[in-house]
Amino acid sequence: MALVNENYLKLPEYYVFNEIEQKINAHKVIHPEANVIRLGQGDVSRPLPDAVIRAMQGAVAELADVKTFRGYGPETGYRFLIEKILKYDYQSRGVSLSADEIFISDGSKSDVGNIGHIFGRDNIIAITDPVYPVYENAAIMGGRSGYLNDDDLWSNIVYIPCTEKNGFVPQLPDEKVDIIYLCYPNNPTGIALTKEQLKMWVDYALENKAIIIYDGAYTAYIQEDNIPHSIYEIKGAKKCAIEIRSYSKTAGFTGLRCSYTVVPKDIIGYTMYGEVLRVNGLWNRRVTTYYNGTSYVVQRGAEAMYSKEGQKQYKEIIDYYMTNAAIIRSELTSLGLDVYGGVNSPNIWVKTPYKKDSWRFFQELLYDAEVVCIPGDGFGKLGAGFFRFTGFNSRENTEEAMRRFKKWMG
Ligand code: MLT
C-alpha cells in the first residue's frame, strides 16, 4: 500500500494563480466572444530581446554540429553565465562573490520552493502577510509548517503584517525566528525596502543566527537611488542571506525559464547537536543530486542579456512595463482609489473600492469589464480588501483596461 505525503492534504483550498486561470476559462466558456484583458498574473508580453534570440540561435547551431555538440552541462550552471552574473549583477554594486556561490536554475519558483529541503522541519519561519504564496505552500508540503492552530495559522510560521498602517514595510517579529522569507521589491504590494529598512533584517538575522531567503525577482524594476539591488549591499548579509534572482521579469524568460540562487559560503546552519555546517555545501549537494542543469541554449540566452545591446534592449522593455505601471497608477489614483507600488515595481496594490471583498471584486471586474486582477487575499489574510494589477500587458491593452475600469466604476 503506497502512502501519500499527507502534508498535501493540509494545503489551502486553492493556489491563487491556478484558481484565477480556471475562473477566466469558465468565463470564456460562457462568453466565447469575450476579450479578456489580463492585468493579473505577472506574465510578460514583450518578445525576448533580439540579443537573446540571436545568442540562442547560435547555441542551437552549435548543438547541430558534432564538433560543438554538448550533452549534460554542469549541474550548477555554465561558467560563462556565472562570470557575467558576478561581474554585472554583483561586482558592479561593490559585492564580491565567488563562482561556486552561484547556482543557475530554471526559474526562481523552483528554488524558492526547493530551498526548504536543506533546512530542518522545526525551524520557525517568518513570512510577510500578504506574500507570494509559494513560500507558505512549500513549507506546508515539506512538513515544515507545524500544525494549524485555532486561529487558522501555522504553528511554525510567524506572519509579519504588511499593512497600510506600516506602509507595507515589515517590522521585526517579537518572537525569535530562524528562516525569514523576504521579497523586495515586493510581490504583491510593489513596495521596495530602503537600505536602512533591509539592514534591520540583516542585523536581526545575524544576531539570532537566522537565515534570510531573499527573493529578488523584481530587482530590475528598481528606479529609486536608496533601494538596494542586492541584499549583499548590506554589510554582513553574506553571512546570513540566500538571494534568488530571476530572468523571467527581467528579460522576458517566463516561458524560457532561467534564474540563479546565491548561497554564500559564509552562511552556516546547525545540527540538533550544535554542529556547524556550511549551507552552500548542502545546496550544492541538493542541486547536483536533483538537477541536471539549465539548458545550454537558455543559459547562452541569459548570458546575452549582459552584452551592451542586451542590456540596452532589456532596459527598454523594463521602461515599457514601468510606463504601463505608471498609467495604471495614475488612472486609479484619479478615481480616488488608494494605490501603492508601481514605482520600483510593475506590481500595483490597490484597495478595493467600497470595502468590497477581494474575490467578489475580482469576479465583478471579470464579468462586467472583462479585466483580470489578482484578489488580495490570494496572497494571505491581510491581502483581503485589496487587489493587484501588473504592468506586464501591452500598452494598448493596458490603456483599454483602464478605459473599461473607469467606465465600470462610473
Ligand atoms: C505573479 O504574478 O506573482 C508571478 O508571475 C507568479 C509566479 O512567478 O509564479
Short mmCIF file of C-alpha atoms and ligand atoms in Angstrom, two decimals:
data_model
loop_
_atom_site.label_atom_id
_atom_site.label_comp_id
_atom_site.label_asym_id
_atom_site.label_seq_id
_atom_site.Cartn_x
_atom_site.Cartn_y
_atom_site.Cartn_z
CA MET A 1 0.00 0.00 0.00
CA ALA A 2 1.55 3.27 -1.11
CA LEU A 3 1.14 6.03 1.41
CA VAL A 4 0.89 9.59 0.19
CA ASN A 5 2.51 12.69 1.61
CA GLU A 6 -0.40 13.80 3.77
CA ASN A 7 1.04 17.28 4.11
CA TYR A 8 -0.54 17.94 0.71
CA LEU A 9 -3.95 17.49 2.33
CA LYS A 10 -3.20 20.43 4.62
CA LEU A 11 -2.71 22.90 1.78
CA PRO A 12 -5.06 25.85 1.37
CA GLU A 13 -8.06 25.07 -0.79
CA TYR A 14 -6.58 26.73 -3.89
CA TYR A 15 -3.38 28.10 -5.43
CA VAL A 16 -4.35 31.60 -6.44
CA PHE A 17 -2.90 31.76 -9.98
CA ASN A 18 -4.36 28.40 -10.90
CA GLU A 19 -7.76 29.31 -9.46
CA ILE A 20 -7.81 32.51 -11.49
CA GLU A 21 -6.97 30.65 -14.71
CA GLN A 22 -9.93 28.37 -14.06
CA LYS A 23 -12.25 31.29 -13.48
CA ILE A 24 -11.08 33.01 -16.68
CA ASN A 25 -11.59 29.78 -18.63
CA ALA A 26 -15.07 29.35 -17.16
CA HIS A 27 -15.90 32.92 -18.19
CA LYS A 28 -14.69 32.23 -21.72
CA VAL A 29 -16.83 29.09 -21.96
CA ILE A 30 -19.94 31.12 -21.12
CA HIS A 31 -18.82 34.10 -23.24
CA PRO A 32 -16.74 32.68 -26.13
CA GLU A 33 -16.53 36.13 -27.72
CA ALA A 34 -15.02 37.64 -24.55
CA ASN A 35 -11.99 39.88 -25.00
CA VAL A 36 -10.47 39.44 -21.57
CA ILE A 37 -7.53 41.70 -20.66
CA ARG A 38 -5.14 40.25 -18.11
CA LEU A 39 -3.54 42.56 -15.60
CA GLY A 40 -3.43 39.68 -13.13
CA GLN A 41 -0.62 37.14 -13.15
CA GLY A 42 2.72 38.75 -13.90
CA ASP A 43 3.36 37.13 -17.24
CA VAL A 44 5.32 39.21 -19.71
CA SER A 45 4.02 40.20 -23.14
CA ARG A 46 7.02 41.77 -24.95
CA PRO A 47 9.12 39.47 -27.14
CA LEU A 48 12.59 38.45 -25.96
CA PRO A 49 15.39 40.95 -26.61
CA ASP A 50 16.94 40.46 -30.04
CA ALA A 51 20.39 39.86 -28.48
CA VAL A 52 18.96 36.93 -26.51
CA ILE A 53 17.30 35.42 -29.58
CA ARG A 54 20.48 35.68 -31.64
CA ALA A 55 22.60 34.11 -28.88
CA MET A 56 20.16 31.22 -28.61
CA GLN A 57 20.13 30.72 -32.38
CA GLY A 58 23.94 30.50 -32.27
CA ALA A 59 23.72 27.96 -29.44
CA VAL A 60 21.22 25.84 -31.36
CA ALA A 61 23.56 25.82 -34.35
CA GLU A 62 26.38 24.59 -32.05
CA LEU A 63 24.20 21.71 -30.91
CA ALA A 64 23.56 20.76 -34.53
CA ASP A 65 27.27 20.27 -35.21
CA VAL A 66 29.06 17.15 -33.98
CA LYS A 67 32.18 19.20 -33.15
CA THR A 68 30.36 21.63 -30.84
CA PHE A 69 27.51 19.44 -29.59
CA ARG A 70 27.02 19.36 -25.81
CA GLY A 71 25.14 16.92 -23.61
CA TYR A 72 24.84 17.35 -19.85
CA GLY A 73 26.21 20.64 -18.65
CA PRO A 74 27.43 21.46 -15.15
CA GLU A 75 24.50 20.99 -12.76
CA THR A 76 25.14 24.33 -11.11
CA GLY A 77 25.49 26.28 -14.36
CA TYR A 78 27.97 27.16 -17.08
CA ARG A 79 30.93 29.29 -16.11
CA PHE A 80 30.28 31.77 -18.97
CA LEU A 81 26.96 32.82 -17.38
CA ILE A 82 28.18 32.72 -13.79
CA GLU A 83 31.05 35.05 -14.64
CA LYS A 84 28.68 37.59 -16.18
CA ILE A 85 26.48 37.45 -13.07
CA LEU A 86 29.47 38.01 -10.78
CA LYS A 87 30.65 40.96 -12.84
CA TYR A 88 27.44 42.75 -13.81
CA ASP A 89 24.99 41.89 -11.03
CA TYR A 90 27.43 41.97 -8.11
CA GLN A 91 30.90 43.48 -8.70
CA SER A 92 29.25 46.50 -10.31
CA ARG A 93 27.47 47.07 -6.98
CA GLY A 94 30.55 46.52 -4.86
CA VAL A 95 29.71 42.93 -3.95
CA SER A 96 32.35 40.26 -4.29
CA LEU A 97 31.17 36.65 -4.60
CA SER A 98 32.84 33.56 -6.00
CA ALA A 99 31.69 31.28 -8.82
CA ASP A 100 30.87 28.36 -6.53
CA GLU A 101 28.41 30.53 -4.63
CA ILE A 102 26.15 30.91 -7.71
CA PHE A 103 23.71 28.19 -8.78
CA ILE A 104 21.92 28.56 -12.12
CA SER A 105 18.38 27.22 -12.12
CA ASP A 106 15.24 27.04 -14.22
CA GLY A 107 13.25 29.77 -12.50
CA SER A 108 13.05 31.24 -9.04
CA LYS A 109 9.78 29.49 -8.30
CA SER A 110 11.62 26.13 -8.28
CA ASP A 111 14.37 27.35 -5.96
CA VAL A 112 12.03 29.26 -3.69
CA GLY A 113 10.06 26.03 -3.28
CA ASN A 114 13.05 23.70 -3.08
CA ILE A 115 15.32 25.65 -0.76
CA GLY A 116 13.35 24.45 2.27
CA HIS A 117 14.67 20.95 1.55
CA ILE A 118 18.06 21.79 3.09
CA PHE A 119 16.55 23.09 6.34
CA GLY A 120 15.21 21.16 9.31
CA ARG A 121 11.49 20.72 9.97
CA ASP A 122 11.47 22.52 13.30
CA ASN A 123 12.59 25.95 12.23
CA ILE A 124 10.32 28.87 12.94
CA ILE A 125 9.69 30.52 9.59
CA ALA A 126 8.81 34.18 9.13
CA ILE A 127 6.82 35.27 6.09
CA THR A 128 5.19 38.58 5.42
CA ASP A 129 1.43 38.86 5.05
CA PRO A 130 0.49 39.41 2.20
CA VAL A 131 3.10 37.25 0.45
CA TYR A 132 3.87 35.27 -2.71
CA PRO A 133 2.01 32.06 -1.78
CA VAL A 134 4.76 29.60 -2.75
CA TYR A 135 6.77 30.24 0.45
CA GLU A 136 3.96 29.08 2.73
CA ASN A 137 2.68 26.33 0.41
CA ALA A 138 6.17 24.81 0.09
CA ALA A 139 6.61 24.84 3.87
CA ILE A 140 3.30 23.01 4.29
CA MET A 141 4.07 20.42 1.60
CA GLY A 142 7.52 19.80 3.09
CA GLY A 143 6.07 19.25 6.59
CA ARG A 144 7.83 22.35 7.93
CA SER A 145 4.80 24.45 8.84
CA GLY A 146 3.89 22.73 12.14
CA TYR A 147 0.19 22.35 12.96
CA LEU A 148 -2.77 24.56 12.14
CA ASN A 149 -3.87 26.34 15.32
CA ASP A 150 -7.31 27.63 16.34
CA ASP A 151 -6.71 30.93 14.54
CA ASP A 152 -6.15 29.03 11.31
CA LEU A 153 -2.44 29.90 11.40
CA TRP A 154 0.55 27.51 11.22
CA SER A 155 2.42 26.99 14.47
CA ASN A 156 5.89 27.11 12.82
CA ILE A 157 5.10 30.22 10.80
CA VAL A 158 5.25 33.76 12.10
CA TYR A 159 3.26 36.14 9.91
CA ILE A 160 4.75 39.63 9.63
CA PRO A 161 1.95 42.10 8.90
CA CYS A 162 2.47 44.45 5.97
CA THR A 163 -0.41 46.87 6.09
CA GLU A 164 -1.32 50.40 5.08
CA LYS A 165 -0.56 51.41 8.66
CA ASN A 166 3.12 50.42 8.44
CA GLY A 167 3.42 51.44 4.78
CA PHE A 168 3.68 47.71 3.92
CA VAL A 169 7.17 47.71 5.46
CA PRO A 170 7.76 44.56 7.53
CA GLN A 171 8.70 45.15 11.18
CA LEU A 172 10.89 42.78 13.18
CA PRO A 173 8.99 39.99 14.95
CA ASP A 174 8.67 39.93 18.75
CA GLU A 175 9.50 36.23 18.82
CA LYS A 176 12.66 34.51 17.62
CA VAL A 177 12.53 33.15 14.08
CA ASP A 178 15.04 31.00 12.20
CA ILE A 179 14.23 31.32 8.50
CA ILE A 180 12.92 34.59 7.04
CA TYR A 181 11.44 34.98 3.56
CA LEU A 182 11.68 38.49 2.16
CA CYS A 183 10.77 39.54 -1.38
CA TYR A 184 11.76 43.07 -2.45
CA PRO A 185 10.61 44.90 -4.49
CA ASN A 186 7.65 43.12 -3.07
CA ASN A 187 5.20 40.82 -4.69
CA PRO A 188 2.33 41.64 -4.29
CA THR A 189 2.48 45.15 -2.77
CA GLY A 190 5.09 46.61 -5.15
CA ILE A 191 6.83 48.30 -2.19
CA ALA A 192 10.65 48.39 -2.08
CA LEU A 193 12.81 48.46 1.08
CA THR A 194 15.49 51.08 1.60
CA LYS A 195 18.98 50.07 2.70
CA GLU A 196 18.17 51.07 6.28
CA GLN A 197 14.98 49.01 6.33
CA LEU A 198 16.73 45.95 4.92
CA LYS A 199 19.70 46.40 7.27
CA MET A 200 17.35 45.98 10.22
CA TRP A 201 16.55 42.46 8.96
CA VAL A 202 20.15 41.56 8.23
CA ASP A 203 21.16 42.67 11.74
CA TYR A 204 18.29 40.64 13.22
CA ALA A 205 19.36 37.55 11.26
CA LEU A 206 22.99 37.90 12.36
CA GLU A 207 22.01 38.36 15.99
CA ASN A 208 19.61 35.43 16.00
CA LYS A 209 21.60 33.02 13.79
CA ALA A 210 18.69 33.14 11.36
CA ILE A 211 18.86 32.84 7.57
CA ILE A 212 17.07 35.18 5.15
CA ILE A 213 15.79 33.82 1.83
CA TYR A 214 15.76 36.97 -0.27
CA ASP A 215 13.62 36.78 -3.40
CA GLY A 216 14.81 39.47 -5.82
CA ALA A 217 12.66 38.54 -8.81
CA TYR A 218 11.74 42.21 -9.41
CA THR A 219 15.16 43.80 -8.81
CA ALA A 220 15.47 45.01 -12.41
CA TYR A 221 12.48 47.33 -11.84
CA ILE A 222 14.13 49.41 -9.12
CA GLN A 223 14.19 53.10 -10.12
CA GLU A 224 14.99 54.98 -6.91
CA ASP A 225 18.52 55.52 -5.60
CA ASN A 226 18.38 54.41 -1.99
CA ILE A 227 16.97 50.99 -2.84
CA PRO A 228 19.46 48.11 -2.66
CA HIS A 229 19.55 45.88 -5.74
CA SER A 230 21.02 43.01 -3.78
CA ILE A 231 20.80 42.12 -0.11
CA TYR A 232 24.59 41.74 -0.19
CA GLU A 233 24.87 45.52 -0.44
CA ILE A 234 24.09 45.38 3.29
CA LYS A 235 27.10 44.65 5.50
CA GLY A 236 27.02 41.17 7.00
CA ALA A 237 24.41 39.78 4.58
CA LYS A 238 26.86 37.30 3.11
CA LYS A 239 26.80 35.56 6.49
CA CYS A 240 23.03 35.23 6.66
CA ALA A 241 21.26 35.66 3.30
CA ILE A 242 20.50 33.47 0.32
CA GLU A 243 19.46 35.55 -2.70
CA ILE A 244 17.28 34.27 -5.53
CA ARG A 245 17.16 36.20 -8.81
CA SER A 246 15.20 35.53 -11.97
CA TYR A 247 15.42 36.40 -15.66
CA SER A 248 11.63 35.96 -16.02
CA LYS A 249 10.53 39.50 -15.32
CA THR A 250 13.92 40.99 -16.14
CA ALA A 251 14.22 39.83 -19.73
CA GLY A 252 11.02 38.00 -20.62
CA PHE A 253 12.11 34.48 -19.63
CA THR A 254 8.76 33.42 -18.11
CA GLY A 255 8.45 30.81 -20.87
CA LEU A 256 12.16 30.07 -21.35
CA ARG A 257 12.97 29.58 -17.63
CA CYS A 258 16.26 30.75 -16.14
CA SER A 259 17.25 32.10 -12.73
CA TYR A 260 20.00 31.81 -10.18
CA THR A 261 20.42 31.38 -6.46
CA VAL A 262 23.33 32.76 -4.47
CA VAL A 263 24.39 30.77 -1.42
CA PRO A 264 27.48 32.38 0.11
CA LYS A 265 29.95 30.03 1.73
CA ASP A 266 29.94 32.09 4.92
CA ILE A 267 26.39 31.09 5.80
CA ILE A 268 26.26 28.43 8.43
CA GLY A 269 23.47 26.27 9.80
CA TYR A 270 23.41 23.93 12.78
CA THR A 271 22.56 20.31 13.53
CA MET A 272 20.44 19.46 16.60
CA TYR A 273 23.72 18.77 18.41
CA GLY A 274 25.07 22.19 17.60
CA GLU A 275 27.45 21.01 14.89
CA VAL A 276 28.17 23.76 12.37
CA LEU A 277 27.57 23.17 8.65
CA ARG A 278 28.05 25.30 5.54
CA VAL A 279 24.68 25.74 3.87
CA ASN A 280 26.43 26.17 0.49
CA GLY A 281 27.60 22.55 0.64
CA LEU A 282 24.09 21.30 1.37
CA TRP A 283 22.58 23.25 -1.51
CA ASN A 284 25.36 22.12 -3.83
CA ARG A 285 24.61 18.52 -2.91
CA ARG A 286 20.89 19.05 -3.41
CA VAL A 287 21.32 20.68 -6.83
CA THR A 288 23.84 18.14 -8.12
CA THR A 289 21.64 15.25 -6.97
CA TYR A 290 18.25 16.52 -8.13
CA TYR A 291 19.05 18.61 -11.19
CA ASN A 292 20.94 18.15 -14.44
CA GLY A 293 21.36 21.81 -15.19
CA THR A 294 19.54 24.52 -17.09
CA SER A 295 19.76 24.01 -20.84
CA TYR A 296 22.83 25.30 -22.67
CA VAL A 297 20.70 27.25 -25.16
CA VAL A 298 18.82 29.08 -22.41
CA GLN A 299 22.00 29.91 -20.49
CA ARG A 300 23.52 31.36 -23.66
CA GLY A 301 20.36 33.46 -24.00
CA ALA A 302 20.69 34.68 -20.40
CA GLU A 303 24.37 35.49 -20.95
CA ALA A 304 23.46 37.70 -23.90
CA MET A 305 21.45 39.95 -21.62
CA TYR A 306 24.69 41.24 -20.17
CA SER A 307 26.09 42.30 -23.57
CA LYS A 308 25.93 46.00 -24.40
CA GLU A 309 22.99 45.60 -26.77
CA GLY A 310 21.30 43.01 -24.49
CA GLN A 311 21.36 45.47 -21.58
CA LYS A 312 20.01 48.28 -23.72
CA GLN A 313 17.22 46.07 -25.08
CA TYR A 314 16.05 44.62 -21.79
CA LYS A 315 16.12 48.05 -20.14
CA GLU A 316 13.81 49.32 -22.89
CA ILE A 317 11.42 46.50 -22.09
CA ILE A 318 11.50 47.35 -18.39
CA ASP A 319 10.78 51.01 -19.23
CA TYR A 320 7.83 49.86 -21.31
CA TYR A 321 6.30 47.87 -18.43
CA MET A 322 7.06 50.64 -15.95
CA THR A 323 5.25 53.13 -18.19
CA ASN A 324 2.25 50.78 -18.12
CA ALA A 325 2.52 50.66 -14.34
CA ALA A 326 2.61 54.48 -14.22
CA ILE A 327 -0.52 54.65 -16.41
CA ILE A 328 -2.35 52.23 -14.11
CA ARG A 329 -1.21 54.11 -11.02
CA SER A 330 -2.30 57.47 -12.32
CA GLU A 331 -5.67 56.32 -13.71
CA LEU A 332 -6.61 54.53 -10.50
CA THR A 333 -5.40 57.41 -8.34
CA SER A 334 -7.52 59.81 -10.41
CA LEU A 335 -10.53 57.68 -9.48
CA GLY A 336 -9.79 58.34 -5.81
CA LEU A 337 -8.56 54.80 -5.09
CA ASP A 338 -5.76 54.07 -2.60
CA VAL A 339 -2.90 52.92 -4.81
CA TYR A 340 0.51 51.55 -3.73
CA GLY A 341 3.61 50.22 -5.51
CA GLY A 342 4.23 50.71 -9.22
CA VAL A 343 7.26 52.96 -8.58
CA ASN A 344 10.09 50.42 -8.15
CA SER A 345 7.98 47.51 -9.34
CA PRO A 346 5.47 46.62 -12.05
CA ASN A 347 3.08 45.45 -9.29
CA ILE A 348 0.36 47.83 -8.20
CA TRP A 349 -1.53 47.13 -4.98
CA VAL A 350 -4.93 48.76 -4.66
CA LYS A 351 -7.61 48.93 -2.00
CA THR A 352 -10.90 47.62 -3.34
CA PRO A 353 -13.50 50.39 -3.62
CA TYR A 354 -16.43 50.42 -1.18
CA LYS A 355 -14.55 47.91 1.03
CA LYS A 356 -15.58 45.19 -1.36
CA ASP A 357 -14.44 41.65 -0.70
CA SER A 358 -11.41 40.92 -2.94
CA TRP A 359 -12.83 37.82 -4.65
CA ARG A 360 -16.17 39.49 -5.24
CA PHE A 361 -14.33 42.45 -6.72
CA PHE A 362 -12.29 40.11 -8.95
CA GLN A 363 -15.46 38.34 -10.19
CA GLU A 364 -17.34 41.55 -10.91
CA LEU A 365 -14.39 43.10 -12.72
CA LEU A 366 -14.06 39.96 -14.84
CA TYR A 367 -17.75 39.63 -15.64
CA ASP A 368 -18.57 43.30 -16.15
CA ALA A 369 -15.36 44.75 -17.64
CA GLU A 370 -13.51 41.60 -18.74
CA VAL A 371 -10.39 42.79 -16.94
CA VAL A 372 -8.40 40.43 -14.71
CA CYS A 373 -6.80 41.38 -11.39
CA ILE A 374 -5.47 39.18 -8.60
CA PRO A 375 -7.64 39.31 -5.47
CA GLY A 376 -5.51 40.35 -2.49
CA ASP A 377 -6.46 37.52 -0.19
CA GLY A 378 -4.88 35.09 -2.65
CA PHE A 379 -1.66 36.40 -1.05
CA GLY A 380 -2.71 35.97 2.59
CA LYS A 381 -5.24 37.08 5.16
CA LEU A 382 -4.01 40.68 5.21
CA GLY A 383 -4.42 40.90 1.45
CA ALA A 384 -8.19 40.92 1.99
CA GLY A 385 -9.76 44.13 0.76
CA PHE A 386 -7.00 44.70 -1.84
CA PHE A 387 -6.32 43.65 -5.41
CA ARG A 388 -3.17 43.55 -7.55
CA PHE A 389 -2.67 44.75 -11.11
CA THR A 390 0.58 44.37 -13.07
CA GLY A 391 2.09 46.45 -15.85
CA PHE A 392 3.06 43.41 -17.96
CA ASN A 393 0.41 43.58 -20.67
CA SER A 394 0.81 45.57 -23.91
CA ARG A 395 0.36 49.36 -23.89
CA GLU A 396 -2.83 49.09 -25.94
CA ASN A 397 -4.36 46.51 -23.60
CA THR A 398 -3.30 48.43 -20.51
CA GLU A 399 -4.93 51.62 -21.82
CA GLU A 400 -8.05 49.76 -22.90
CA ALA A 401 -8.26 48.03 -19.49
CA MET A 402 -8.09 51.45 -17.80
CA ARG A 403 -10.85 52.80 -20.07
CA ARG A 404 -13.05 49.84 -19.18
CA PHE A 405 -12.19 50.13 -15.49
CA LYS A 406 -13.13 53.83 -15.40
CA LYS A 407 -16.38 53.22 -17.25
CA TRP A 408 -17.18 50.32 -14.92
CA MET A 409 -16.50 52.42 -11.83
CA GLY A 410 -18.82 55.02 -13.41
C1 MLT B 1 2.99 36.65 -10.10
O1 MLT B 1 2.17 37.12 -10.88
O2 MLT B 1 3.00 36.93 -8.92
C2 MLT B 1 4.01 35.71 -10.65
O3 MLT B 1 4.02 35.74 -12.01
C3 MLT B 1 3.73 34.36 -10.22
C4 MLT B 1 4.91 33.46 -10.38
O4 MLT B 1 6.00 33.91 -10.73
O5 MLT B 1 4.74 32.28 -10.13
#
